[in-house]
């Protein structure tokens, strides 16, 4: 059977590419964005009452991971990228119907937009629905998942003096907690688990309108090298 769904809005996010986005929401509280609602949902009626809610579920489309042929098995990065699992045992982006779900903090409600943080969503992500987080139903005491039993181990992030100054001044310009955003995202170690980086190898990702470059001075340690206007 086929059902039609359509976007009720789109995310404007600090994340402009998939690389270095945390693998789940709440891992980077400084990751902020705006859900821009589209007609007929952008007049205020649809969000009335949401100001009483601290967090919302966003249901969305992994629009940059859609595939024609559904996968039954996936290799989650969380498991190192080598172990194959049933797609329904994972939160992989490649999945039937391409639907994702994230609980995010609701910072501010406006008639035509929601300001959210702790997001794991790419810029331009289509939103299918928004639902309030309901603590008494959504917190499940004693729930377990032995494949993903705890948040990823964080690695230390240091800065060159230049990169820190660049991040601080761009943070002021953007009015965003940029230093925290970069530290929180890089501490998750975005590098594919199968790569062992040399100190010479540089990595980069775009946050807001900035290119952030870093390297691994030694395994399990990141140093931010520069934060400059994205080309
Ligand atoms: N919390 C969601 C879930 O469980 O359905 C997403 C989990 S998924 C593992 C998170 C990853 O999806 C991010 O690290 C990012 O690389 C990727 N991602 C985010 N938005 C996307 C989009 N619109 N299209 C494709 N990939 C996306």
mmCIF file of C-alpha atoms and ligand atoms in Angstrom:
data_model
loop_
_atom_site.group_PDB
_atom_site.id
_atom_site.type_symbol
_atom_site.label_atom_id
_atom_site.label_comp_id
_atom_site.label_asym_id
_atom_site.label_seq_id
_atom_site.Cartn_x
_atom_site.Cartn_y
_atom_site.Cartn_z
ATOM 1 C CA UNK A 1 0.000 0.000 0.000
ATOM 2 C CA UNK A 2 1.130 3.518 -0.598
ATOM 3 C CA UNK A 3 0.428 6.488 1.624
ATOM 4 C CA UNK A 4 1.267 10.054 0.744
ATOM 5 C CA UNK A 5 2.916 12.301 3.294
ATOM 6 C CA UNK A 6 4.179 15.819 2.816
ATOM 7 C CA UNK A 7 6.428 18.163 4.741
ATOM 8 C CA UNK A 8 4.889 20.527 7.288
ATOM 9 C CA UNK A 9 8.166 22.455 7.475
ATOM 10 C CA UNK A 10 11.912 22.402 6.959
ATOM 11 C CA UNK A 11 14.847 22.641 9.364
ATOM 12 C CA UNK A 12 17.389 25.447 9.190
ATOM 13 C CA UNK A 13 20.296 23.845 11.018
ATOM 14 C CA UNK A 14 23.835 24.611 12.154
ATOM 15 C CA UNK A 15 24.816 21.429 10.257
ATOM 16 C CA UNK A 16 25.428 21.987 6.552
ATOM 17 C CA UNK A 17 26.797 18.527 5.780
ATOM 18 C CA UNK A 18 26.255 15.052 7.223
ATOM 19 C CA UNK A 19 29.826 14.571 8.457
ATOM 20 C CA UNK A 20 30.306 15.550 12.130
ATOM 21 C CA UNK A 21 26.604 15.671 12.985
ATOM 22 C CA UNK A 22 26.106 13.799 16.287
ATOM 23 C CA UNK A 23 24.569 10.370 15.809
ATOM 24 C CA UNK A 24 21.635 11.131 18.075
ATOM 25 C CA UNK A 25 19.919 14.230 19.463
ATOM 26 C CA UNK A 26 20.891 15.683 22.866
ATOM 27 C CA UNK A 27 24.573 14.802 22.402
ATOM 28 C CA UNK A 28 25.389 18.395 21.404
ATOM 29 C CA UNK A 29 23.117 20.780 23.351
ATOM 30 C CA UNK A 30 24.727 23.741 21.506
ATOM 31 C CA UNK A 31 23.477 22.397 18.138
ATOM 32 C CA UNK A 32 20.694 24.803 17.310
ATOM 33 C CA UNK A 33 18.243 25.257 14.510
ATOM 34 C CA UNK A 34 14.822 26.473 13.511
ATOM 35 C CA UNK A 35 11.873 24.466 12.211
ATOM 36 C CA UNK A 36 10.280 26.759 9.638
ATOM 37 C CA UNK A 37 6.629 25.807 9.228
ATOM 38 C CA UNK A 38 4.976 26.067 5.841
ATOM 39 C CA UNK A 39 1.350 26.888 4.939
ATOM 40 C CA UNK A 40 -1.180 26.120 6.275
ATOM 41 C CA UNK A 41 0.744 25.370 9.513
ATOM 42 C CA UNK A 42 2.531 28.727 9.782
ATOM 43 C CA UNK A 43 -0.258 30.932 11.137
ATOM 44 C CA UNK A 44 0.033 30.195 14.882
ATOM 45 C CA UNK A 45 -2.979 27.893 15.353
ATOM 46 C CA UNK A 46 -0.977 24.686 14.850
ATOM 47 C CA UNK A 47 1.547 25.522 17.590
ATOM 48 C CA UNK A 48 -0.876 26.936 20.158
ATOM 49 C CA UNK A 49 -0.087 25.322 23.546
ATOM 50 C CA UNK A 50 3.415 24.221 22.581
ATOM 51 C CA UNK A 51 4.905 26.928 24.813
ATOM 52 C CA UNK A 52 3.960 24.612 27.726
ATOM 53 C CA UNK A 53 6.287 21.914 26.429
ATOM 54 C CA UNK A 54 10.059 21.634 27.004
ATOM 55 C CA UNK A 55 10.889 19.050 24.314
ATOM 56 C CA UNK A 56 9.306 17.823 21.090
ATOM 57 C CA UNK A 57 9.607 14.786 18.874
ATOM 58 C CA UNK A 58 10.452 15.680 15.302
ATOM 59 C CA UNK A 59 9.520 13.135 12.644
ATOM 60 C CA UNK A 60 11.459 13.808 9.494
ATOM 61 C CA UNK A 61 12.778 12.494 6.194
ATOM 62 C CA UNK A 62 16.444 11.529 5.780
ATOM 63 C CA UNK A 63 16.296 13.431 2.503
ATOM 64 C CA UNK A 64 20.001 12.954 1.756
ATOM 65 C CA UNK A 65 19.944 9.189 2.304
ATOM 66 C CA UNK A 66 16.910 8.080 0.300
ATOM 67 C CA UNK A 67 17.339 4.908 -1.752
ATOM 68 C CA UNK A 68 15.102 3.065 -4.220
ATOM 69 C CA UNK A 69 15.935 -0.427 -2.977
ATOM 70 C CA UNK A 70 15.217 -1.020 0.720
ATOM 71 C CA UNK A 71 18.087 -2.465 2.750
ATOM 72 C CA UNK A 72 17.347 -5.289 5.191
ATOM 73 C CA UNK A 73 20.771 -5.162 6.816
ATOM 74 C CA UNK A 74 22.859 -2.111 7.651
ATOM 75 C CA UNK A 75 26.297 -1.486 9.146
ATOM 76 C CA UNK A 76 25.835 1.153 11.854
ATOM 77 C CA UNK A 77 28.825 3.509 12.364
ATOM 78 C CA UNK A 78 28.197 3.136 16.082
ATOM 79 C CA UNK A 79 29.296 -0.523 15.789
ATOM 80 C CA UNK A 80 32.446 0.454 13.873
ATOM 81 C CA UNK A 81 30.924 0.117 10.401
ATOM 82 C CA UNK A 82 31.860 -3.581 10.048
ATOM 83 C CA UNK A 83 29.059 -5.336 11.898
ATOM 84 C CA UNK A 84 25.881 -5.973 9.977
ATOM 85 C CA UNK A 85 22.512 -5.651 11.766
ATOM 86 C CA UNK A 86 18.855 -5.834 10.849
ATOM 87 C CA UNK A 87 17.717 -2.399 9.768
ATOM 88 C CA UNK A 88 14.939 -2.394 12.372
ATOM 89 C CA UNK A 89 17.488 -2.999 15.156
ATOM 90 C CA UNK A 90 19.217 0.283 14.324
ATOM 91 C CA UNK A 91 18.606 3.988 13.832
ATOM 92 C CA UNK A 92 20.479 3.948 10.521
ATOM 93 C CA UNK A 93 19.646 6.654 8.002
ATOM 94 C CA UNK A 94 19.179 4.131 5.170
ATOM 95 C CA UNK A 95 15.819 2.588 5.967
ATOM 96 C CA UNK A 96 12.447 1.854 4.422
ATOM 97 C CA UNK A 97 10.546 5.126 3.928
ATOM 98 C CA UNK A 98 13.573 7.118 5.135
ATOM 99 C CA UNK A 99 11.849 8.313 8.310
ATOM 100 C CA UNK A 100 13.862 9.643 11.257
ATOM 101 C CA UNK A 101 12.803 10.746 14.738
ATOM 102 C CA UNK A 102 14.567 12.981 17.221
ATOM 103 C CA UNK A 103 13.654 14.430 20.603
ATOM 104 C CA UNK A 104 14.891 18.025 20.695
ATOM 105 C CA UNK A 105 14.698 20.869 23.196
ATOM 106 C CA UNK A 106 12.094 23.478 22.364
ATOM 107 C CA UNK A 107 13.675 26.852 23.115
ATOM 108 C CA UNK A 108 11.105 29.240 21.676
ATOM 109 C CA UNK A 109 7.774 29.061 19.879
ATOM 110 C CA UNK A 110 6.759 31.569 17.229
ATOM 111 C CA UNK A 111 3.701 31.434 14.980
ATOM 112 C CA UNK A 112 5.615 30.195 11.963
ATOM 113 C CA UNK A 113 8.726 28.650 13.519
ATOM 114 C CA UNK A 114 10.109 26.648 16.420
ATOM 115 C CA UNK A 115 13.589 27.328 17.801
ATOM 116 C CA UNK A 116 15.136 24.007 18.808
ATOM 117 C CA UNK A 117 18.449 22.730 20.176
ATOM 118 C CA UNK A 118 20.252 19.466 20.746
ATOM 119 C CA UNK A 119 19.483 18.569 17.140
ATOM 120 C CA UNK A 120 21.069 15.889 14.939
ATOM 121 C CA UNK A 121 19.519 17.154 11.702
ATOM 122 C CA UNK A 122 20.994 18.367 8.472
ATOM 123 C CA UNK A 123 20.079 21.773 7.083
ATOM 124 C CA UNK A 124 17.023 21.484 4.820
ATOM 125 C CA UNK A 125 15.636 18.333 6.480
ATOM 126 C CA UNK A 126 11.900 18.019 5.695
ATOM 127 C CA UNK A 127 9.754 17.709 8.834
ATOM 128 C CA UNK A 128 6.698 15.447 8.595
ATOM 129 C CA UNK A 129 5.209 15.980 12.040
ATOM 130 C CA UNK A 130 5.902 17.482 15.473
ATOM 131 C CA UNK A 131 4.663 15.943 18.712
ATOM 132 C CA UNK A 132 5.146 17.003 22.330
ATOM 133 C CA UNK A 133 7.472 14.899 24.458
ATOM 134 C CA UNK A 134 5.359 13.349 27.234
ATOM 135 C CA UNK A 135 7.652 12.389 30.128
ATOM 136 C CA UNK A 136 5.292 9.970 31.892
ATOM 137 C CA UNK A 137 4.935 7.941 28.699
ATOM 138 C CA UNK A 138 8.269 8.510 26.953
ATOM 139 C CA UNK A 139 10.629 7.860 29.891
ATOM 140 C CA UNK A 140 10.751 4.107 30.353
ATOM 141 C CA UNK A 141 12.417 3.047 33.599
ATOM 142 C CA UNK A 142 14.415 -0.132 33.134
ATOM 143 C CA UNK A 143 14.508 0.075 29.324
ATOM 144 C CA UNK A 144 17.636 -1.465 27.815
ATOM 145 C CA UNK A 145 19.531 -1.687 24.534
ATOM 146 C CA UNK A 146 22.729 -3.648 24.913
ATOM 147 C CA UNK A 147 23.897 -2.618 21.432
ATOM 148 C CA UNK A 148 23.823 1.044 22.441
ATOM 149 C CA UNK A 149 23.852 0.996 26.209
ATOM 150 C CA UNK A 150 25.450 4.417 26.779
ATOM 151 C CA UNK A 151 26.318 7.621 24.953
ATOM 152 C CA UNK A 152 29.536 7.427 22.909
ATOM 153 C CA UNK A 153 32.770 7.920 24.869
ATOM 154 C CA UNK A 154 33.977 11.506 24.425
ATOM 155 C CA UNK A 155 37.501 12.356 23.352
ATOM 156 C CA UNK A 156 39.388 15.509 24.413
ATOM 157 C CA UNK A 157 39.242 18.515 22.069
ATOM 158 C CA UNK A 158 41.924 21.209 22.213
ATOM 159 C CA UNK A 159 42.448 24.341 20.130
ATOM 160 C CA UNK A 160 45.242 26.268 18.511
ATOM 161 C CA UNK A 161 45.197 29.861 19.793
ATOM 162 C CA UNK A 162 44.217 31.097 16.331
ATOM 163 C CA UNK A 163 41.330 28.655 15.936
ATOM 164 C CA UNK A 164 39.919 29.506 19.362
ATOM 165 C CA UNK A 165 40.027 33.248 18.608
ATOM 166 C CA UNK A 166 38.382 32.627 15.234
ATOM 167 C CA UNK A 167 35.618 30.538 16.827
ATOM 168 C CA UNK A 168 35.020 33.103 19.570
ATOM 169 C CA UNK A 169 34.720 35.994 17.147
ATOM 170 C CA UNK A 170 32.482 34.091 14.700
ATOM 171 C CA UNK A 171 30.360 32.963 17.661
ATOM 172 C CA UNK A 172 29.804 36.617 18.589
ATOM 173 C CA UNK A 173 28.959 37.499 14.982
ATOM 174 C CA UNK A 174 26.488 34.604 14.664
ATOM 175 C CA UNK A 175 25.182 35.029 18.235
ATOM 176 C CA UNK A 176 25.664 31.273 18.623
ATOM 177 C CA UNK A 177 27.571 29.135 21.171
ATOM 178 C CA UNK A 178 30.062 28.181 18.463
ATOM 179 C CA UNK A 179 32.984 27.089 20.658
ATOM 180 C CA UNK A 180 30.667 24.760 22.569
ATOM 181 C CA UNK A 181 29.084 23.464 19.355
ATOM 182 C CA UNK A 182 32.451 22.567 17.845
ATOM 183 C CA UNK A 183 33.724 20.987 21.062
ATOM 184 C CA UNK A 184 30.551 18.979 21.639
ATOM 185 C CA UNK A 185 30.447 17.647 18.067
ATOM 186 C CA UNK A 186 34.149 16.864 17.676
ATOM 187 C CA UNK A 187 34.288 15.198 21.119
ATOM 188 C CA UNK A 188 32.015 12.527 19.601
ATOM 189 C CA UNK A 189 34.919 11.715 17.243
ATOM 190 C CA UNK A 190 33.171 11.978 13.863
ATOM 191 C CA UNK A 191 35.929 10.082 12.009
ATOM 192 C CA UNK A 192 34.838 6.722 10.554
ATOM 193 C CA UNK A 193 35.860 4.064 13.097
ATOM 194 C CA UNK A 194 37.854 2.072 10.507
ATOM 195 C CA UNK A 195 40.252 4.996 9.869
ATOM 196 C CA UNK A 196 43.387 5.440 11.957
ATOM 197 C CA UNK A 197 44.355 9.035 11.286
ATOM 198 C CA UNK A 198 47.935 10.213 11.111
ATOM 199 C CA UNK A 199 48.783 13.545 12.758
ATOM 200 C CA UNK A 200 49.299 15.002 9.251
ATOM 201 C CA UNK A 201 45.819 14.155 8.050
ATOM 202 C CA UNK A 202 43.320 17.016 8.323
ATOM 203 C CA UNK A 203 39.559 16.657 8.606
ATOM 204 C CA UNK A 204 36.927 19.315 8.021
ATOM 205 C CA UNK A 205 33.217 19.993 8.282
ATOM 206 C CA UNK A 206 30.936 22.970 7.852
ATOM 207 C CA UNK A 207 29.091 24.389 10.852
ATOM 208 C CA UNK A 208 26.848 27.395 10.112
ATOM 209 C CA UNK A 209 28.736 29.376 7.435
ATOM 210 C CA UNK A 210 32.162 28.204 8.613
ATOM 211 C CA UNK A 211 34.685 25.591 7.656
ATOM 212 C CA UNK A 212 36.144 23.950 10.753
ATOM 213 C CA UNK A 213 39.385 22.014 10.278
ATOM 214 C CA UNK A 214 40.994 19.676 12.799
ATOM 215 C CA UNK A 215 43.495 16.866 13.142
ATOM 216 C CA UNK A 216 44.407 14.079 15.551
ATOM 217 C CA UNK A 217 47.786 14.990 17.116
ATOM 218 C CA UNK A 218 47.630 11.493 18.568
ATOM 219 C CA UNK A 219 44.953 8.809 18.430
ATOM 220 C CA UNK A 220 41.909 9.618 20.522
ATOM 221 C CA UNK A 221 42.664 13.350 20.705
ATOM 222 C CA UNK A 222 41.477 16.223 18.512
ATOM 223 C CA UNK A 223 43.009 19.664 17.960
ATOM 224 C CA UNK A 224 41.013 22.329 16.115
ATOM 225 C CA UNK A 225 43.269 24.046 13.573
ATOM 226 C CA UNK A 226 41.109 26.751 12.005
ATOM 227 C CA UNK A 227 37.599 28.151 11.798
ATOM 228 C CA UNK A 228 37.199 30.196 8.631
ATOM 229 C CA UNK A 229 34.460 31.394 6.267
ATOM 230 C CA UNK A 230 33.141 28.480 4.187
ATOM 231 C CA UNK A 231 34.116 28.630 0.538
HETATM 232 N N1 LIG B 1 17.741 10.617 15.779
HETATM 233 C C1 LIG B 1 17.409 10.179 14.437
HETATM 234 C C2 LIG B 1 16.777 8.798 14.453
HETATM 235 O O1 LIG B 1 17.081 8.035 15.365
HETATM 236 O O2 LIG B 1 15.971 8.515 13.575
HETATM 237 C C3 LIG B 1 18.599 10.234 13.509
HETATM 238 C C4 LIG B 1 19.654 9.213 13.801
HETATM 239 S S1 LIG B 1 20.798 9.118 12.477
HETATM 240 C C5 LIG B 1 21.855 7.838 13.033
HETATM 241 C C6 LIG B 1 21.733 10.602 12.715
HETATM 242 C C7 LIG B 1 22.543 10.935 11.518
HETATM 243 O O3 LIG B 1 21.689 11.196 10.431
HETATM 244 C C8 LIG B 1 23.357 12.199 11.680
HETATM 245 O O4 LIG B 1 24.602 11.914 12.264
HETATM 246 C C9 LIG B 1 23.500 12.707 10.241
HETATM 247 O O5 LIG B 1 24.713 12.290 9.678
HETATM 248 C C10 LIG B 1 22.343 12.019 9.503
HETATM 249 N N2 LIG B 1 21.325 12.956 9.011
HETATM 250 C C11 LIG B 1 20.729 13.958 9.688
HETATM 251 N N3 LIG B 1 19.811 14.564 8.906
HETATM 252 C C12 LIG B 1 19.849 13.909 7.712
HETATM 253 C C13 LIG B 1 19.127 14.068 6.504
HETATM 254 N N4 LIG B 1 18.207 15.005 6.348
HETATM 255 N N5 LIG B 1 19.426 13.228 5.461
HETATM 256 C C14 LIG B 1 20.365 12.263 5.598
HETATM 257 N N6 LIG B 1 21.071 12.076 6.726
HETATM 258 C C15 LIG B 1 20.816 12.885 7.766
#
